[in-house]
Short mmCIF file of C-alpha atoms in Angstrom, two decimals:
data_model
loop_
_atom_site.label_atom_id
_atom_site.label_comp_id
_atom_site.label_asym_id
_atom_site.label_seq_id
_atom_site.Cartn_x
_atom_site.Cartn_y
_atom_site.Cartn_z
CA UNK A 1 15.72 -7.33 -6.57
CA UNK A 2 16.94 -7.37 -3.29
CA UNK A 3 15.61 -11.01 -1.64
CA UNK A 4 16.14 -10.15 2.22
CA UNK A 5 12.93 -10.41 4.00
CA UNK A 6 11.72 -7.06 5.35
CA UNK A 7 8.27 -8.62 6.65
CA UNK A 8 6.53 -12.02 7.93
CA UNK A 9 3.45 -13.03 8.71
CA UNK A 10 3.64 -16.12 10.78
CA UNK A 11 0.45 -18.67 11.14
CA UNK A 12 -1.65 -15.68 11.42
CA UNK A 13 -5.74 -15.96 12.86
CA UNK A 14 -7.98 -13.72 12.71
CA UNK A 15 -11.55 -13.99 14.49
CA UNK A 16 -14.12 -11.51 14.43
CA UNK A 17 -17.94 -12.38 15.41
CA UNK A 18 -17.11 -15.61 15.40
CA UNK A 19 -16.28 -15.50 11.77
CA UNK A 20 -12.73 -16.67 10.84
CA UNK A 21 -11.68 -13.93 8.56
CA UNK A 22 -7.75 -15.19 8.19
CA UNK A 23 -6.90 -18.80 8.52
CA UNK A 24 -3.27 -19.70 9.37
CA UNK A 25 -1.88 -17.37 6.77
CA UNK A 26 2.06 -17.34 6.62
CA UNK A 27 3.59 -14.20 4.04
CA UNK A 28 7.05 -13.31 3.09
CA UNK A 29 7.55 -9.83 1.56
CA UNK A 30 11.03 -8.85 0.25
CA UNK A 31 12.71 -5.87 0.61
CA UNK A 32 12.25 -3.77 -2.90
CA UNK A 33 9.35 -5.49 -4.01
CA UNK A 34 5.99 -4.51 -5.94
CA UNK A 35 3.50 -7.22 -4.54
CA UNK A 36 -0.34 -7.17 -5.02
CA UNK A 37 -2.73 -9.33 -2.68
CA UNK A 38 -5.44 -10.51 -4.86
CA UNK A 39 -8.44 -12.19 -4.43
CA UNK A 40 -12.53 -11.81 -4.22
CA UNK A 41 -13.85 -9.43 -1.96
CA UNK A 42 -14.33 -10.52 1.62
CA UNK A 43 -11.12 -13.15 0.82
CA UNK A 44 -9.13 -11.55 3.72
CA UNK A 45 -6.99 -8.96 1.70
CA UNK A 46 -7.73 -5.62 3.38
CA UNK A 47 -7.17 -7.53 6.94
CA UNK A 48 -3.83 -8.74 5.83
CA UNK A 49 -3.10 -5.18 4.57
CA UNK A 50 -4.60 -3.87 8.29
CA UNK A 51 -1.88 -6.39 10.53
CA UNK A 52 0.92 -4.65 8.25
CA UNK A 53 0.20 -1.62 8.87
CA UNK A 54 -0.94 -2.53 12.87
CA UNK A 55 -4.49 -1.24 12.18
CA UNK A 56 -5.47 -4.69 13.48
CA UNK A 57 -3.63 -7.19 16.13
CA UNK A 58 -4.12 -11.03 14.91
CA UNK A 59 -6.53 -13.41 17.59
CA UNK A 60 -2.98 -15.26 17.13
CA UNK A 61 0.22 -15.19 15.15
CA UNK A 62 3.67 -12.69 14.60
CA UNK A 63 4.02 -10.02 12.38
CA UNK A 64 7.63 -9.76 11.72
CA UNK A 65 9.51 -6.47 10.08
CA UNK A 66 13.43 -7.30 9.35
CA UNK A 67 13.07 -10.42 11.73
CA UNK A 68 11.82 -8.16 15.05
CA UNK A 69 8.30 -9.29 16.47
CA UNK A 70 6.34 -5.81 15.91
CA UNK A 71 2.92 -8.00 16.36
CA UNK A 72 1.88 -5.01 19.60
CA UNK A 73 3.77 -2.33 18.66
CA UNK A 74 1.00 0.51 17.25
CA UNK A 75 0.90 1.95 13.64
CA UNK A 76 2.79 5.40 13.98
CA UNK A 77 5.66 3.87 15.38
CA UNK A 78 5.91 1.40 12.20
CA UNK A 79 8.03 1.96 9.56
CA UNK A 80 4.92 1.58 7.63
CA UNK A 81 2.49 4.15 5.94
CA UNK A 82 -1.02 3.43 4.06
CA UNK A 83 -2.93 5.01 0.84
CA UNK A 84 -6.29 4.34 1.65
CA UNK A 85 -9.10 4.30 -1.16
CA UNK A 86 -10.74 7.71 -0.36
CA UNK A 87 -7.16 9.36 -0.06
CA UNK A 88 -7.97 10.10 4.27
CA UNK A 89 -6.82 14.02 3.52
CA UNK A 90 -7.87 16.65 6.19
CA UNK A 91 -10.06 18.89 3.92
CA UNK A 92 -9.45 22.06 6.33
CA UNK A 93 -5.39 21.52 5.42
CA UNK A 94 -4.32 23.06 2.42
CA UNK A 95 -2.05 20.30 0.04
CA UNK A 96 1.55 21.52 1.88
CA UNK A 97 0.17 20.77 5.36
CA UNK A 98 -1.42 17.83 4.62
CA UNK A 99 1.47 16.16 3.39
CA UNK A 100 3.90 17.84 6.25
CA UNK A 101 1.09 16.62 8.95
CA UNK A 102 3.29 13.19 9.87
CA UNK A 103 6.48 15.07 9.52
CA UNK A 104 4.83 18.13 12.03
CA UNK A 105 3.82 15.03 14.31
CA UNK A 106 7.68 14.17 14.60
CA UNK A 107 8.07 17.76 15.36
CA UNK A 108 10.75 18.20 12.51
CA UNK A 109 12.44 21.59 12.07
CA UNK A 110 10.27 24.13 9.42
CA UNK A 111 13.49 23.96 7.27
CA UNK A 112 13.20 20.02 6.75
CA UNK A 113 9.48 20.26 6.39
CA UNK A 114 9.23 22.24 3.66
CA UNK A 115 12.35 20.78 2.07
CA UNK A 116 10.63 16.78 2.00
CA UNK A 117 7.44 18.56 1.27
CA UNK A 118 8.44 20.29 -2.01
CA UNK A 119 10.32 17.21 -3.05
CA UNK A 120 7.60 14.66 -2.06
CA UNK A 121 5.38 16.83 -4.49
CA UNK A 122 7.64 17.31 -6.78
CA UNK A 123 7.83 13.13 -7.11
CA UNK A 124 4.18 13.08 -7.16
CA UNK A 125 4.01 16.07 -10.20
CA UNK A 126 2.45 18.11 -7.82
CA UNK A 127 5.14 20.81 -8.08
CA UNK A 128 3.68 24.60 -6.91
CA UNK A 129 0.41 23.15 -5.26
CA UNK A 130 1.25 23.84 -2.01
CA UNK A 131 -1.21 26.21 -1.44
CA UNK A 132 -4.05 24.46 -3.38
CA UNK A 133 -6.93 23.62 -1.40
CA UNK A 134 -7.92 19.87 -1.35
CA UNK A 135 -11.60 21.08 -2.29
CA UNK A 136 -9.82 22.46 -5.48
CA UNK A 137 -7.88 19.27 -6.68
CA UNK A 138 -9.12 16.44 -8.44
CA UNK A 139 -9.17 12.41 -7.40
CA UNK A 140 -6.42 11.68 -8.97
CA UNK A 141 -4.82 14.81 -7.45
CA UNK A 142 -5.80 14.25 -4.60
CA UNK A 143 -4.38 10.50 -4.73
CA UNK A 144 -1.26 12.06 -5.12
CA UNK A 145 -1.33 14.06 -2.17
CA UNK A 146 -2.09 11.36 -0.60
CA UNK A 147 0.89 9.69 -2.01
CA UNK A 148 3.66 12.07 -1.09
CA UNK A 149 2.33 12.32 1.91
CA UNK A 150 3.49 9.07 2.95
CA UNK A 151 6.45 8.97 1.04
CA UNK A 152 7.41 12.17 3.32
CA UNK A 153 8.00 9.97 6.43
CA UNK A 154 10.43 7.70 4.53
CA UNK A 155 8.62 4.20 4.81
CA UNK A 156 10.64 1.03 4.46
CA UNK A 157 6.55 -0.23 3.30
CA UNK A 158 3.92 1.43 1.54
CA UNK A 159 0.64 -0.71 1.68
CA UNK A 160 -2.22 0.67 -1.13
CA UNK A 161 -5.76 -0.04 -0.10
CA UNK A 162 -7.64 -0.21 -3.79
CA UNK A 163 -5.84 3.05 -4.25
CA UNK A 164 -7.17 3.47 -7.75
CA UNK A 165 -10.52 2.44 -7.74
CA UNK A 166 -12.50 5.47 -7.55
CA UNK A 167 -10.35 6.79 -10.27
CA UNK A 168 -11.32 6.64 -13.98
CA UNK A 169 -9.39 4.56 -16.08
CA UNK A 170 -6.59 7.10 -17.17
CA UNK A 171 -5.93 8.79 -14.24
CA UNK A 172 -6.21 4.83 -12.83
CA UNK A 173 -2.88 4.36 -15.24
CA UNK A 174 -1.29 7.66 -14.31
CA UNK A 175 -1.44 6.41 -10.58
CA UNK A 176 0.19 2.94 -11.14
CA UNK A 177 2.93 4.00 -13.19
CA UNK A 178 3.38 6.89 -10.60
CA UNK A 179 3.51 4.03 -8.02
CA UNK A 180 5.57 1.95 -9.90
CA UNK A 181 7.91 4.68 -10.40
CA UNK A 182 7.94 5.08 -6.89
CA UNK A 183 9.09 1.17 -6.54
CA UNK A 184 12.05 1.20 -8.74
CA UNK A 185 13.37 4.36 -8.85
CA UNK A 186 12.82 5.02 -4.70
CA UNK A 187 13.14 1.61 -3.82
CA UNK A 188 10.29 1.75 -1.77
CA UNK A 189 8.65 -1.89 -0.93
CA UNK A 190 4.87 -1.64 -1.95
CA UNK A 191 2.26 -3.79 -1.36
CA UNK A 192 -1.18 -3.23 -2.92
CA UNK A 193 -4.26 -5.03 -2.80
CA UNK A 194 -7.02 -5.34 -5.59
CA UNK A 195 -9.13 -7.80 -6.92
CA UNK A 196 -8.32 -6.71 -10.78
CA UNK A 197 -6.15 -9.05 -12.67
CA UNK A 198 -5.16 -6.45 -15.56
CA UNK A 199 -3.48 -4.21 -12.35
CA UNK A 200 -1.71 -6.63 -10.80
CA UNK A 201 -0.62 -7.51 -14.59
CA UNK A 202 0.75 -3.19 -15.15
CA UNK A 203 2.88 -3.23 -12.29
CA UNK A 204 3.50 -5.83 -10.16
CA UNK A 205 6.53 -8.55 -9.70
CA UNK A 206 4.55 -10.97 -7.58
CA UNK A 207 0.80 -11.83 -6.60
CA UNK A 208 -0.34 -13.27 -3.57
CA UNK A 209 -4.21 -14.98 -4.41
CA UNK A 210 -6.08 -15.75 -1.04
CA UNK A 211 -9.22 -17.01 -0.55
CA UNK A 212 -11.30 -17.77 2.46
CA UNK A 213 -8.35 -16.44 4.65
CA UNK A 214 -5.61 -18.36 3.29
CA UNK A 215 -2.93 -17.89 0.51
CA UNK A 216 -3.80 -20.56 -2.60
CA UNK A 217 -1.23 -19.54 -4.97
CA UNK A 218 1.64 -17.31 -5.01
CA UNK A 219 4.42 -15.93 -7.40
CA UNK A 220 5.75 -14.05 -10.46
CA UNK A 221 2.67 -12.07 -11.87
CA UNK A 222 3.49 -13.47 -15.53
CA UNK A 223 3.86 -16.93 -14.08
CA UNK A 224 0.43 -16.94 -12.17
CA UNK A 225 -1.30 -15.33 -15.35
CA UNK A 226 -0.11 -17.80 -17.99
CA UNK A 227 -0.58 -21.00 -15.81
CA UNK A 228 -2.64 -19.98 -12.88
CA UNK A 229 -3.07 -23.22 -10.39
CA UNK A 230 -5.60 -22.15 -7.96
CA UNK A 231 -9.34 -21.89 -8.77
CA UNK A 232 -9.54 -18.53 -8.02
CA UNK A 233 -6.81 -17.31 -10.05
CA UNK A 234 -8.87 -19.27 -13.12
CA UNK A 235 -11.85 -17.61 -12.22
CA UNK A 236 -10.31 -13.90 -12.41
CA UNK A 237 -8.26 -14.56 -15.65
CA UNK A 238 -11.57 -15.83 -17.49
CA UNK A 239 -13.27 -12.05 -16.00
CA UNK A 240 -10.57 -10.25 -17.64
CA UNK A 241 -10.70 -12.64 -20.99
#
């Protein structure tokens, strides 16, 4: 794996209502890597996910891509593209122009359109859907689409919001090893946050554990599963025992 940084999160806060939702949290993702933010729900994982993708500016802190301070700068002009949970598709966009829509927003030419289209689906084993209404495909289809569609705009980061949890289990394995294909073979940095242990186990390198806002344990995924340190770590291992 490549070790040069390609994002930071420095001493970042978080207030909302009053509530504290991150608490000094500092994050180093590496260029290349497969990393999964895990923790309870409500630990702070989605808002982390939401300062990556600049959904969400911190109450104070840096976010960092490749050493540049990016904390202000908005989410389209990030190298940065999400898979949300319920896949965000425009229903009244057939599967080609839902997956050319960042790509029309950049006003490329037709020709280069349809050429990262076809091979975005084509990745995804979507191949000759382009016409296929979203009403018509599947979840895990439609997770997919949702997939190539930002893979089309070339992100140095690819953040997955519980991407496979309204997916039965199969089509829940299909999706990871699609992802993790994605990872090595594209060389696309992905992080994705869940609060399942036997994910993070399938795919990723490293796992980041918060809790309450902060990080409590970090580091290889076999590592943290063999000898986890932090309470909550112990507490999710003895779930999936």
């Amino acid at each position: 794996m490549n070790n040069s940084v390609i994002v930071s999160l420095r001493d970042i806060v978080v207030d909302f209502d009053g509530q504290r939702i991150l608490d000094g949290l500092n994050l180093d993702i590496h260029d290349k890597e497969f990393v999964t933010l895990l923790g309870p729900s409500g630990c702070g994982k989605t808002t982390t996910l939401r300062l990556i993708a600049g959904f969400l500016e911190p109450t104070s802190g840096k976010v960092l891509l490749k050493g540049e301070d990016i904390t202000g700068v908005p989410p389209y002009k990030r190298p940065v593209n999400t898979v949300f949970q319920k896949y965000a598709l425009f229903p009244h966009l057939n599967v080609f122009e839902n997956v050319a829509f960042g790509l029309r927003l950049k006003k490329m030419d037709e020709e280069t359109i349809r050429r990262k289209v076809r091979d975005m689906l084509e990745v995804v084993g979507l191949k000759g859907f382009e016409r296929r209404s979203i009403g018509q495909m599947s979840g895990g289809q439609q997770q997919r689409v949702a997939i190539a569609r930002a893979l089309a705009n070339n992100p140095s980061i690819m953040l997955c919001d519980e991407a496979t949890s309204a997916l039965d289990s199969m089509t829940t394995h299909s999706i990871l090893k699609l992802l993790k294909d994605i990872n090595e073979k594209m060389g696309v940095t992905i992080v994705l946050i869940t609060h399942s242990l036997a994910v993070a186990e399938l795919i990723c390198d490293n796992v980041v554990v918060i809790d309450e806002g902060k990080i409590v344990e970090e580091g290889k995924t076999e590592d943290i599963f063999a000898n986890p340190q932090s309470d909550v770590a112990r507490k999710l291992l003895e779930k999936r025992l």
